Coordinates of C-alpha atoms in Angstrom, one line a residue:
M178 CA -47.0 -40.4 -11.0
K179 CA -48.5 -41.8 -14.5
R180 CA -45.6 -42.6 -17.7
R181 CA -47.2 -39.6 -19.4
D182 CA -47.4 -37.2 -16.7
F183 CA -43.5 -37.8 -16.0
L184 CA -42.4 -37.7 -19.2
K185 CA -43.7 -34.0 -19.3
V186 CA -42.7 -32.8 -16.2
S187 CA -39.5 -34.8 -17.5
A188 CA -39.2 -32.8 -20.9
T189 CA -40.3 -29.3 -18.6
G190 CA -37.4 -29.6 -16.7
A191 CA -35.0 -30.4 -19.2
A192 CA -36.3 -27.1 -21.2
V193 CA -35.7 -25.2 -18.3
A194 CA -31.6 -26.7 -17.7
A195 CA -31.5 -25.7 -21.6
V196 CA -32.2 -22.6 -20.6
A197 CA -30.6 -22.0 -17.8
S198 CA -27.1 -23.4 -18.8
P199 CA -25.8 -21.3 -21.2
A200 CA -27.2 -18.3 -19.4
I201 CA -25.3 -19.2 -16.2
A202 CA -22.4 -19.9 -18.9
Q203 CA -22.5 -16.3 -20.1
S204 CA -22.8 -14.9 -16.6
S205 CA -19.2 -17.0 -15.5
P206 CA -16.9 -16.4 -18.7
E207 CA -13.5 -17.9 -18.6
I208 CA -11.1 -14.4 -18.4
K209 CA -7.8 -14.6 -18.0
W210 CA -6.2 -11.1 -17.2
R211 CA -2.6 -10.4 -16.3
L212 CA -1.2 -8.1 -13.0
T213 CA 2.1 -6.7 -12.7
S214 CA 3.8 -5.8 -9.8
S215 CA 6.1 -3.1 -8.1
F216 CA 8.2 -5.6 -5.8
P217 CA 10.5 -8.3 -6.4
K218 CA 9.3 -11.7 -6.0
S219 CA 12.4 -12.0 -2.9
L220 CA 9.5 -10.1 -0.9
D221 CA 7.4 -12.3 0.0
T222 CA 4.8 -10.3 2.0
I223 CA 4.1 -7.3 -0.8
Y224 CA 5.0 -9.2 -3.4
G225 CA 3.2 -12.0 -2.1
G226 CA -0.6 -9.9 -1.2
A227 CA -0.5 -10.1 -5.7
E228 CA -0.6 -13.8 -5.5
Y229 CA -2.9 -14.0 -2.4
L230 CA -5.6 -11.5 -5.1
A231 CA -5.0 -14.1 -7.3
K232 CA -5.6 -17.2 -5.7
Q233 CA -8.6 -15.5 -3.6
V234 CA -9.9 -14.6 -7.6
A235 CA -9.5 -17.7 -8.7
E236 CA -10.9 -19.9 -5.8
M237 CA -14.4 -17.8 -5.5
T238 CA -15.0 -17.7 -9.2
D239 CA -14.1 -21.3 -9.3
N240 CA -11.1 -20.3 -11.8
K241 CA -13.1 -19.1 -14.2
F242 CA -11.3 -15.6 -13.5
Q243 CA -7.4 -16.1 -13.2
I244 CA -5.1 -13.3 -12.8
Q245 CA -1.8 -14.2 -13.1
V246 CA 1.0 -12.1 -11.6
F247 CA 4.4 -10.7 -12.4
A248 CA 7.2 -9.7 -10.9
A249 CA 8.7 -5.9 -11.3
G250 CA 10.3 -6.4 -14.3
E251 CA 9.1 -8.9 -15.7
I252 CA 6.9 -7.2 -18.0
V253 CA 7.6 -3.0 -17.0
P254 CA 9.9 -2.2 -14.3
G255 CA 8.7 -2.0 -11.0
L256 CA 7.4 2.1 -11.3
Q257 CA 6.1 1.7 -14.2
A258 CA 3.2 -0.6 -13.4
L259 CA 0.1 1.8 -13.0
D260 CA 1.0 3.1 -16.4
A261 CA 0.6 -0.3 -18.0
T262 CA -2.3 -0.6 -16.3
S263 CA -3.6 2.5 -17.6
N264 CA -2.5 2.1 -20.7
N265 CA -3.5 -1.2 -20.9
T266 CA -0.5 -3.4 -21.4
V267 CA -2.0 -4.9 -18.7
E268 CA -5.5 -5.5 -17.4
M269 CA -4.3 -5.0 -13.5
S270 CA -1.2 -3.3 -11.4
H271 CA -0.5 -4.0 -7.6
T272 CA 2.1 -0.8 -6.6
V273 CA 1.4 1.9 -4.5
S274 CA -0.3 5.4 -5.8
Y275 CA 2.6 7.7 -4.4
Y276 CA 5.4 6.2 -6.8
Y277 CA 3.2 8.5 -9.1
V278 CA 3.9 12.4 -7.6
G279 CA 5.6 12.7 -10.3
K280 CA 2.5 13.1 -13.3
D281 CA 0.2 14.4 -9.9
P282 CA 0.9 15.1 -6.1
T283 CA -2.5 13.6 -5.7
F284 CA -1.7 10.5 -6.0
A285 CA 0.1 10.5 -2.5
V286 CA -2.7 11.4 -1.2
Y287 CA -5.1 8.2 -1.3
A288 CA -1.2 5.7 -0.5
S289 CA 0.3 7.8 2.0
V290 CA 1.9 11.4 3.3
P291 CA 3.8 12.5 6.3
F292 CA 1.9 12.9 9.0
G293 CA -1.1 11.2 8.1
L294 CA -2.8 8.4 8.8
N295 CA -2.2 5.7 10.3
A296 CA -3.4 1.8 8.7
R297 CA -6.6 1.3 10.2
Q298 CA -7.0 5.4 9.9
Q299 CA -6.6 4.4 6.0
N300 CA -9.0 2.0 5.7
S301 CA -11.8 4.1 8.3
W302 CA -11.2 6.6 5.8
W303 CA -11.1 4.8 2.2
Y304 CA -14.3 2.3 3.1
Q305 CA -16.4 4.6 5.3
G306 CA -15.0 8.1 4.9
G307 CA -15.3 9.2 1.5
G308 CA -11.8 8.3 0.8
M309 CA -12.2 5.7 -2.1
E310 CA -15.3 8.2 -4.1
L311 CA -12.8 10.9 -4.4
G312 CA -9.0 8.4 -5.0
N313 CA -11.4 6.7 -7.6
E314 CA -12.9 9.9 -8.8
F315 CA -9.2 11.2 -9.2
Y316 CA -8.2 7.5 -10.5
K317 CA -10.6 7.6 -13.4
K318 CA -8.7 10.3 -15.1
Y319 CA -6.0 8.2 -15.6
G320 CA -8.1 5.1 -16.9
V321 CA -7.9 2.9 -13.7
I322 CA -9.6 1.7 -10.7
G323 CA -8.0 1.4 -7.5
F324 CA -9.0 -0.9 -4.4
P325 CA -7.2 -1.2 -1.6
C326 CA -5.0 -4.6 -1.7
G327 CA -1.8 -4.2 0.8
N328 CA -1.0 -2.0 4.3
T329 CA 2.6 -2.7 5.9
G330 CA 1.7 -0.3 9.2
T331 CA 3.7 2.8 10.4
Q332 CA 6.6 2.2 8.7
M333 CA 10.3 2.2 9.9
G334 CA 12.0 5.9 9.2
G335 CA 15.1 4.1 7.1
W336 CA 18.8 3.3 7.6
F337 CA 21.4 5.9 8.1
R338 CA 25.4 5.2 7.5
K339 CA 25.8 8.3 10.5
E340 CA 23.2 9.6 13.0
I341 CA 19.9 11.8 12.4
K342 CA 20.5 13.8 15.6
T343 CA 19.6 17.5 14.4
V344 CA 18.1 19.5 11.1
A345 CA 21.7 20.0 10.6
D346 CA 22.7 16.3 10.2
L347 CA 20.1 15.8 7.3
S348 CA 21.6 18.5 4.9
G349 CA 22.7 17.1 1.7
L350 CA 21.7 13.3 2.8
K351 CA 21.1 11.6 -0.2
F352 CA 18.2 9.5 0.6
R353 CA 16.3 7.1 -1.0
I354 CA 12.8 7.9 -0.3
G355 CA 9.6 7.8 -2.1
G356 CA 7.0 9.8 -3.1
I357 CA 5.9 13.1 -1.7
A358 CA 8.5 12.4 1.0
G359 CA 11.0 13.5 -0.5
Q360 CA 9.7 16.9 -1.4
V361 CA 9.2 17.6 1.9
L362 CA 12.8 16.6 3.2
Q363 CA 14.2 18.7 0.2
K364 CA 12.9 22.1 2.2
L365 CA 15.6 20.7 4.6
G366 CA 18.2 20.0 2.7
V367 CA 17.7 16.2 1.4
V368 CA 19.0 15.3 -2.0
P369 CA 15.5 12.9 -2.5
Q370 CA 16.3 9.7 -4.4
Q371 CA 13.6 7.4 -5.9
I372 CA 14.7 4.1 -6.6
A373 CA 12.2 1.0 -6.6
G374 CA 12.5 -1.7 -4.3
G375 CA 15.2 -4.1 -5.5
D376 CA 17.5 -1.7 -6.9
I377 CA 18.3 -0.3 -3.2
Y378 CA 20.8 -2.7 -1.6
P379 CA 23.5 -2.0 -4.6
A380 CA 23.5 2.2 -4.2
L381 CA 23.6 1.8 -0.6
E382 CA 26.2 -0.2 -0.8
K383 CA 28.4 1.6 -3.1
G384 CA 27.5 4.9 -1.5
T385 CA 25.2 6.4 -4.7
I386 CA 23.3 7.2 -1.5
D387 CA 23.8 7.4 2.4
A388 CA 20.7 6.3 3.5
A389 CA 17.4 4.4 2.7
E390 CA 14.0 3.8 4.0
W391 CA 11.9 0.7 2.4
V392 CA 9.3 -0.7 4.5
G393 CA 10.0 -2.2 8.3
P394 CA 11.9 -4.6 9.9
Y395 CA 11.2 -7.9 8.3
D396 CA 11.4 -6.8 4.2
D397 CA 14.9 -4.9 5.8
E398 CA 16.2 -7.9 6.8
K399 CA 15.5 -10.0 3.4
L400 CA 17.0 -6.8 1.8
G401 CA 20.1 -6.9 3.3
F402 CA 20.3 -3.0 4.8
Q403 CA 21.8 -3.8 7.8
K404 CA 24.7 -4.8 6.4
V405 CA 25.5 -1.6 5.1
A406 CA 24.2 0.8 7.2
K407 CA 24.2 0.7 11.1
Y408 CA 21.9 2.8 12.6
Y409 CA 17.8 2.1 11.9
Y410 CA 15.4 5.0 12.4
Y411 CA 11.8 5.2 13.3
P412 CA 8.9 6.0 13.0
G413 CA 8.2 6.2 9.5
F414 CA 6.3 10.0 9.8
W415 CA 5.5 9.9 5.8
E416 CA 4.0 6.1 6.4
G417 CA 2.0 6.0 8.7
G418 CA -0.4 3.5 7.5
P419 CA 1.1 3.4 3.8
T420 CA -1.8 1.6 1.6
V421 CA -0.8 -0.7 -1.4
H422 CA -3.8 -0.4 -4.6
A423 CA -4.4 -2.6 -7.0
F424 CA -5.3 -0.6 -9.6
A425 CA -7.7 -2.3 -12.9
N426 CA -7.8 -1.0 -15.7
L427 CA -11.0 0.6 -16.1
E428 CA -12.5 -0.2 -19.1
K429 CA -11.2 -3.6 -18.7
Y430 CA -13.1 -3.3 -14.8
N431 CA -16.5 -1.9 -16.5
S432 CA -16.0 -5.4 -19.2
L433 CA -16.6 -7.7 -16.4
P434 CA -19.3 -9.1 -14.6
K435 CA -20.9 -7.5 -11.9
S436 CA -20.5 -10.7 -10.2
Y437 CA -17.1 -10.5 -10.8
Q438 CA -16.5 -7.5 -10.2
S439 CA -18.0 -7.7 -7.0
I440 CA -15.2 -10.6 -6.1
L441 CA -12.2 -8.7 -7.0
A442 CA -13.5 -6.2 -4.8
N443 CA -13.9 -8.3 -2.0
A444 CA -10.4 -10.2 -2.6
A445 CA -8.4 -7.1 -2.6
Q446 CA -10.0 -6.2 0.8
A447 CA -9.4 -9.7 2.0
T448 CA -5.8 -9.2 0.7
N449 CA -5.5 -5.4 2.5
S450 CA -6.2 -7.6 6.3
W451 CA -4.2 -10.5 5.2
M452 CA -0.9 -8.7 4.6
A453 CA -1.3 -5.9 7.4
A454 CA -1.9 -9.1 9.9
R455 CA 1.3 -10.8 8.5
Y456 CA 3.7 -7.7 8.5
D457 CA 2.8 -7.3 12.2
M458 CA 3.2 -11.3 12.8
Q459 CA 6.7 -10.8 11.1
N460 CA 8.3 -7.5 12.1
P461 CA 8.5 -8.4 16.1
P462 CA 11.0 -11.3 15.6
A463 CA 13.0 -9.4 12.5
L464 CA 13.1 -6.8 15.0
K465 CA 14.8 -8.7 17.6
R466 CA 17.5 -10.6 15.2
L467 CA 18.6 -6.7 13.6
V468 CA 18.8 -5.4 17.4
A469 CA 21.3 -8.8 18.2
G470 CA 22.8 -8.3 15.1
G471 CA 24.4 -5.2 15.7
T472 CA 21.8 -2.8 14.4
Q473 CA 21.5 0.7 16.7
L474 CA 17.7 1.7 16.6
R475 CA 17.6 5.1 17.0
P476 CA 14.7 7.8 16.9
F477 CA 14.0 11.2 15.4
S478 CA 15.0 13.8 17.7
N479 CA 11.6 16.0 17.9
E480 CA 13.5 18.3 16.4
V481 CA 13.6 16.4 13.5
L482 CA 9.9 15.9 13.5
D483 CA 9.0 19.2 14.3
A484 CA 10.7 20.7 11.4
C485 CA 9.8 17.9 9.5
L486 CA 5.4 18.7 10.1
K487 CA 6.3 22.4 9.4
A488 CA 7.9 21.7 6.2
T489 CA 4.8 19.4 5.5
N490 CA 2.3 22.0 6.3
E491 CA 4.5 24.8 3.8
L492 CA 4.1 22.0 1.0
W493 CA 1.2 21.5 1.5
G494 CA -0.2 24.9 1.0
E495 CA 2.4 25.4 -1.8
I496 CA 0.2 22.5 -4.0
S497 CA -3.1 23.2 -2.9
A498 CA -2.5 26.5 -4.2
K499 CA -2.1 24.9 -7.8
N500 CA -3.6 21.9 -7.6
A501 CA -7.7 21.3 -7.1
D502 CA -7.8 17.8 -6.8
F503 CA -4.9 17.9 -4.5
K504 CA -6.9 20.2 -2.0
K505 CA -10.1 18.2 -2.2
G506 CA -8.3 14.8 -1.0
I507 CA -5.6 16.5 1.2
D508 CA -8.0 18.5 2.9
A509 CA -10.7 15.8 3.5
M510 CA -8.1 13.8 4.8
Q511 CA -6.6 16.5 7.3
A512 CA -10.7 16.7 8.7
Y513 CA -11.1 12.7 8.8
R514 CA -7.2 12.6 10.9
S515 CA -8.6 15.2 13.1
D516 CA -11.3 13.9 14.5
Q517 CA -9.9 10.1 14.4
Y518 CA -6.8 11.4 16.2
L519 CA -9.4 13.7 18.5
W520 CA -11.1 9.4 19.5
W521 CA -7.5 7.5 19.3
Q522 CA -6.3 9.5 22.1
V523 CA -8.4 8.6 24.2
A524 CA -9.0 4.4 24.3
E525 CA -6.5 3.4 22.0
Y526 CA -3.5 5.7 22.9
T527 CA -3.9 5.0 26.6
F528 CA -4.6 1.6 26.8
D529 CA -1.3 1.3 24.0
S530 CA 0.4 3.6 26.1
F531 CA -1.0 1.7 29.8
M532 CA 0.1 -2.0 27.6
I533 CA 3.7 -1.0 26.4
R534 CA 4.6 0.4 29.3
S535 CA 3.2 -2.6 31.5
R536 CA 5.5 -5.7 29.2
T537 CA 7.8 -6.2 30.9
R538 CA 6.2 -6.3 34.4
G539 CA 5.2 -9.7 34.1

């Protein structure tokens, strides 16, 4: 190449670079957000989900989009995480939306409701069955957008000082239970108490409450409930597959570059899978340790489950009659649940049932 031609090409390349570099820089700005969790750091999986989310976002943006994670109580109490996001005290929160049923019972529908969806069905409804559109249409009223960012799988029914053999045994029971499930159990005489995770143990130890539910063997063991209550019941019919959401302030989210919006959504989806897989790995050995240490496993009787289902359906009718948002969400979820279990009983249930029976046959 002749020298003058080379200089022309070089000049052209430099000009392109001069134009391209600022454009690239503008599309990948340095952004720092704060996220408040509803959970204490000691619960490394459910709290750890927020840290995993932040790590994924940072790595996918070459550390240009950073999210600093704060545990419950460091900025606001755990049960005020959504409020802090809504009013832009922080840009994000990692919480469970059924904590906020005091504002509107519809918050429960997109997290978990009694006798609702299991974890896979919950994800299917959100990602493929219209749940995302319905959920974020509702969340928009509170100035936030939600992304599934974790799931515990079906939870345990909780720790009790005495056995629960009949519906009558529920009468007067002071039970720590979150969200709308407390309203169901209230119909059966339970006195529900909504207490943040880090405050449950002292309340149970002091006798302020008679029973408490949290998540499952791994987290419950960490919180030490086995030291102050003997009977461990299952299943947690109020949380068949509870979604933990990452909420972003809607105005702040809309101001992000489109690439960052996509990265945030994909990081949340990765976290959703990470948390479910991690709990499935951690719960079996934790349950073995608990039982070896003297914990008494007990199933809720069919009498109790049937009574709770009846109370649940009554409550849905009462709320739906005066809350259009709730009715829209619960009707859609129940229709999806019906089709899901029509399919589930064919392949999933029969396979799982056979494998459970065959587990100890060698």
